Amino acid sequence: MDKNGDFRFLKACRGEPVDRTPVWFMRQAGRYMKPYRDLKAKYSFLEMCKTPELATEVTLQPLGVMDVDAAIIFADILLPLEPMGTGLEFSAGDGPVIPRPVRSRKDVEQLRLVNSEEQLGFLGDSIRMVRSELAGRAPLIGFSGAPFTLSSYMVEGGKSRDFATTKLMMYEAPETWNLLMDKVCTVLIDYLKMQVMAGAQALQIFDSWVGCLGPGDYEEYILPHTRRVIDGLKGLGVPVINFSTGTSSMLGLIHQAGGDVLGFDWRVHLDEAWKQVGFNQPVQGNLDPIVLMAPLPVVKRRVHDVLRRAAGRPGHIFNLGHGILQHTPVDHVKAVVDMVHEYTHG
Ligand code: CP3
């Protein structure tokens, strides 16, 4: 919170000037922290997501040791897949596995729409619990996957290198693809609204893998759907962060899809990306997560480079270009929070 009692993170989302640049990290709760690994030894990842007391504890772990300007609720973009009917498992080492992937028109038709309040109520409970524990100390971010990234998991059945099955559904059966996207968008809007009703004060939409597409495909097969989700959240009174990676060649299109804030990865200089979307558009980013593992003098040089490029313009939220990786030293993450706050203070 700044001296005037408003959160600098929310002010930056609105493009307003702040006393120092707000900073938080994607995946700030997770395996790089020992208290998380200790809990993980006792409970599975899905158990942790579905038990509000555990999800609350993990959400607050980073806030207990560093001065980040926002909390992000501990959950996963893939949680809506279970009630949609594809199944969802996390196997050690392989990441997420979707046992009944969506490949045909019939598979898409059989997908169920979701009543998030009823079927994913544990997430609403976690959000309410975190808000009450935070007691105004920091704002809370809710999130979901973007339509493409979520659908790609449903079609591929797990992680993918080339997203060939997903792309071929677009090319071979565009009507099936559009029906899938329609259903996913309906679910995402409901899921995100439920999070705001429960107390989320901002939303981030993760389009982690959309950079596998060229700009033409993004424009034709993705943009209308992502825009529908973002438009569907207008009127909720919370800022929406549209985050993607690998999209430096199509920032104009990402901008057209919308978002109060655009999140960039590190494959583009912050000032160049920002100029392309207009300096009146709030932005978030964009340190390479691997830099967090580098020697501290290198970390410092690169943090200062991002801040120099942001040049103190209003509407910058410091973050990584993607999530914190497992073997990141906690001390380096803490040091970056302090570097950002010191460099940008008054
Ligand atoms: O940012 C936070 O602190 C909130 C928590 C959060 C998680 N997942 C917890 C998690 C968030 C915001 C996510 C988003 C998410 N989940 C994304 C988008 C962001 C990104 O990184 O691109 C994606 C693609 C997923 C899907 C997902 N969930 C994958 C690919 C994996 C496996 C990752 C791996 O390295 O094994 C997960 C599991 C997951 N989600 C973990 C955590 C802390 C690891 C679970 C464990 O302890 O094993």
Coordinates of C-alpha atoms in Angstrom, one line a residue, residues 41-235:
A41 CA 5.8 -33.7 0.9
K42 CA 2.5 -34.3 2.7
Y43 CA -0.1 -33.3 0.1
S44 CA -0.5 -33.6 -3.7
F45 CA -0.6 -30.5 -5.8
L46 CA -4.3 -30.9 -6.5
E47 CA -5.1 -31.5 -2.8
M48 CA -3.3 -28.3 -2.0
C49 CA -5.4 -26.4 -4.6
K50 CA -8.6 -27.9 -3.4
T51 CA -8.1 -27.3 0.3
P52 CA -8.6 -23.6 1.1
E53 CA -6.5 -23.7 4.3
L54 CA -3.5 -25.1 2.3
A55 CA -4.1 -22.9 -0.7
T56 CA -4.2 -19.9 1.6
E57 CA -1.0 -20.9 3.4
V58 CA 0.9 -21.3 0.1
T59 CA -0.5 -18.1 -1.3
L60 CA 0.8 -16.2 1.7
Q61 CA 4.2 -17.9 1.9
P62 CA 6.1 -15.4 -0.4
L63 CA 4.4 -12.4 1.3
G64 CA 5.8 -13.6 4.6
V65 CA 9.4 -13.3 3.4
M66 CA 9.4 -10.5 0.8
D67 CA 7.8 -7.2 0.2
V68 CA 5.9 -8.0 -3.0
D69 CA 3.1 -5.6 -4.0
A70 CA 0.5 -8.3 -4.8
A71 CA -0.5 -11.8 -3.9
I72 CA -1.7 -14.3 -6.5
I73 CA -4.1 -17.0 -5.5
F74 CA -2.6 -20.5 -5.4
A75 CA -4.5 -22.5 -8.0
D76 CA -4.0 -23.7 -11.5
I77 CA -5.2 -22.7 -15.0
L78 CA -6.2 -26.4 -15.6
L79 CA -8.7 -26.7 -12.7
P80 CA -11.7 -26.1 -14.9
L81 CA -10.9 -29.2 -17.0
E82 CA -12.1 -31.6 -14.3
P83 CA -15.7 -30.3 -14.3
M84 CA -15.6 -30.0 -18.1
G85 CA -15.1 -33.7 -18.2
T86 CA -11.6 -34.3 -19.6
G87 CA -10.0 -35.4 -16.3
L88 CA -6.8 -33.9 -14.9
E89 CA -3.8 -35.5 -13.3
F90 CA -0.4 -34.2 -12.3
S91 CA 2.2 -36.9 -12.6
A92 CA 5.7 -36.3 -11.0
G93 CA 8.1 -35.2 -13.7
D94 CA 5.7 -35.1 -16.6
G95 CA 3.6 -32.1 -15.7
P96 CA -0.1 -32.2 -16.3
V97 CA -1.8 -35.1 -18.0
I98 CA -5.3 -34.9 -19.4
P99 CA -6.6 -38.5 -19.6
R100 CA -9.5 -37.9 -22.1
P101 CA -8.2 -35.3 -24.6
V102 CA -10.6 -33.5 -26.9
R103 CA -9.9 -34.5 -30.5
S104 CA -13.2 -34.8 -32.4
R105 CA -16.4 -32.8 -32.9
K106 CA -18.1 -35.4 -30.7
D107 CA -15.5 -34.8 -27.9
V108 CA -16.2 -31.1 -28.1
E109 CA -19.9 -31.6 -28.0
Q110 CA -19.6 -33.7 -24.9
L111 CA -17.7 -31.1 -23.0
R112 CA -19.7 -29.8 -20.1
L113 CA -20.1 -26.1 -19.3
V114 CA -19.3 -25.3 -15.7
N115 CA -21.0 -23.6 -12.8
S116 CA -17.8 -22.4 -11.1
E117 CA -19.6 -21.3 -7.9
E118 CA -20.8 -24.9 -7.3
Q119 CA -18.2 -27.0 -9.0
L120 CA -15.0 -25.0 -8.2
G121 CA -16.3 -23.5 -5.0
F122 CA -13.1 -24.4 -3.2
L123 CA -11.4 -21.6 -5.2
G124 CA -13.9 -19.1 -4.1
D125 CA -13.4 -20.3 -0.5
S126 CA -9.6 -19.9 -0.8
I127 CA -10.0 -16.4 -2.2
R128 CA -12.2 -15.4 0.7
M129 CA -9.8 -16.9 3.2
V130 CA -6.8 -15.2 1.7
R131 CA -8.6 -11.8 1.6
S132 CA -9.4 -12.1 5.2
E133 CA -5.9 -13.2 6.2
L134 CA -4.3 -10.4 4.1
A135 CA -6.5 -7.8 5.8
G136 CA -5.6 -5.1 3.3
R137 CA -1.9 -5.8 3.3
A138 CA -1.7 -6.5 -0.4
P139 CA -4.2 -6.8 -3.2
L140 CA -5.1 -10.4 -4.4
I141 CA -4.9 -11.4 -8.1
G142 CA -7.1 -14.2 -9.5
F143 CA -6.3 -15.9 -12.8
S144 CA -7.1 -18.3 -15.6
G145 CA -5.6 -19.6 -18.7
A146 CA -6.4 -17.8 -22.0
P147 CA -8.7 -19.7 -24.4
F148 CA -5.8 -20.9 -26.6
T149 CA -3.5 -22.0 -23.8
L150 CA -6.3 -23.9 -22.0
S151 CA -7.7 -25.5 -25.2
S152 CA -4.2 -26.6 -26.2
Y153 CA -3.9 -28.7 -23.1
M154 CA -7.3 -30.2 -23.7
V155 CA -6.5 -31.1 -27.3
E156 CA -2.8 -32.2 -26.8
G157 CA -3.6 -34.1 -23.6
G158 CA -0.6 -32.5 -21.8
K159 CA 2.5 -30.5 -22.7
S160 CA 3.5 -30.2 -26.3
R161 CA 6.5 -29.0 -28.3
D162 CA 4.9 -28.1 -31.6
F163 CA 1.1 -28.0 -30.8
A164 CA 0.5 -29.9 -34.0
T165 CA -2.7 -31.6 -32.9
T166 CA -4.2 -28.2 -31.8
K167 CA -3.1 -26.4 -35.0
L168 CA -4.4 -29.2 -37.2
M169 CA -7.8 -29.0 -35.5
M170 CA -7.9 -25.3 -36.4
Y171 CA -6.9 -26.0 -40.0
E172 CA -8.9 -29.2 -40.7
A173 CA -12.0 -28.6 -38.7
P174 CA -12.4 -24.8 -38.0
E175 CA -16.0 -25.3 -36.9
T176 CA -15.0 -27.8 -34.3
W177 CA -12.2 -25.5 -33.1
N178 CA -14.6 -22.5 -32.9
L179 CA -17.1 -24.6 -30.9
L180 CA -14.4 -25.7 -28.5
M181 CA -13.3 -22.0 -28.1
D182 CA -16.9 -21.0 -27.6
K183 CA -17.3 -23.4 -24.8
V184 CA -14.0 -22.6 -23.2
C185 CA -14.7 -18.9 -23.3
T186 CA -18.1 -19.4 -21.6
V187 CA -16.4 -21.4 -18.9
L188 CA -13.5 -18.9 -18.4
I189 CA -15.8 -15.9 -18.1
D190 CA -17.9 -17.7 -15.4
Y191 CA -14.7 -18.9 -13.7
L192 CA -13.1 -15.4 -13.6
K193 CA -16.4 -13.7 -12.5
M194 CA -16.7 -16.2 -9.6
Q195 CA -13.1 -15.2 -8.5
V196 CA -14.0 -11.5 -8.5
M197 CA -17.3 -12.2 -6.6
A198 CA -15.2 -14.0 -4.0
G199 CA -12.8 -11.1 -3.7
A200 CA -10.1 -11.2 -6.4
Q201 CA -9.0 -7.5 -7.0
A202 CA -7.4 -8.1 -10.4
L203 CA -7.3 -10.9 -12.9
Q204 CA -4.5 -12.2 -15.1
I205 CA -5.1 -14.3 -18.2
F206 CA -2.2 -16.6 -19.0
D207 CA -1.6 -17.2 -22.7
S208 CA 1.6 -19.0 -22.0
W209 CA 1.9 -21.0 -25.3
V210 CA 0.1 -18.8 -27.9
G211 CA 3.5 -17.7 -29.2
C212 CA 3.6 -21.1 -31.1
L213 CA 1.3 -19.4 -33.6
G214 CA 2.1 -17.0 -36.4
P215 CA 0.3 -13.6 -36.4
G216 CA -2.1 -14.7 -39.2
D217 CA -3.4 -17.7 -37.2
Y218 CA -3.6 -15.6 -34.0
E219 CA -5.7 -13.0 -35.8
E220 CA -8.0 -15.6 -37.4
Y221 CA -8.4 -18.4 -34.8
I222 CA -7.6 -16.8 -31.4
L223 CA -8.0 -13.0 -31.2
P224 CA -11.9 -12.9 -31.4
H225 CA -12.1 -15.5 -28.6
T226 CA -9.6 -13.9 -26.3
R227 CA -11.3 -10.5 -26.9
R228 CA -14.6 -12.1 -26.0
V229 CA -13.3 -13.2 -22.6
I230 CA -11.7 -9.8 -21.9
D231 CA -14.8 -7.9 -23.0
G232 CA -16.9 -10.3 -20.9
L233 CA -15.1 -9.1 -17.8
K234 CA -15.7 -5.4 -18.3
G235 CA -17.9 -3.9 -15.7

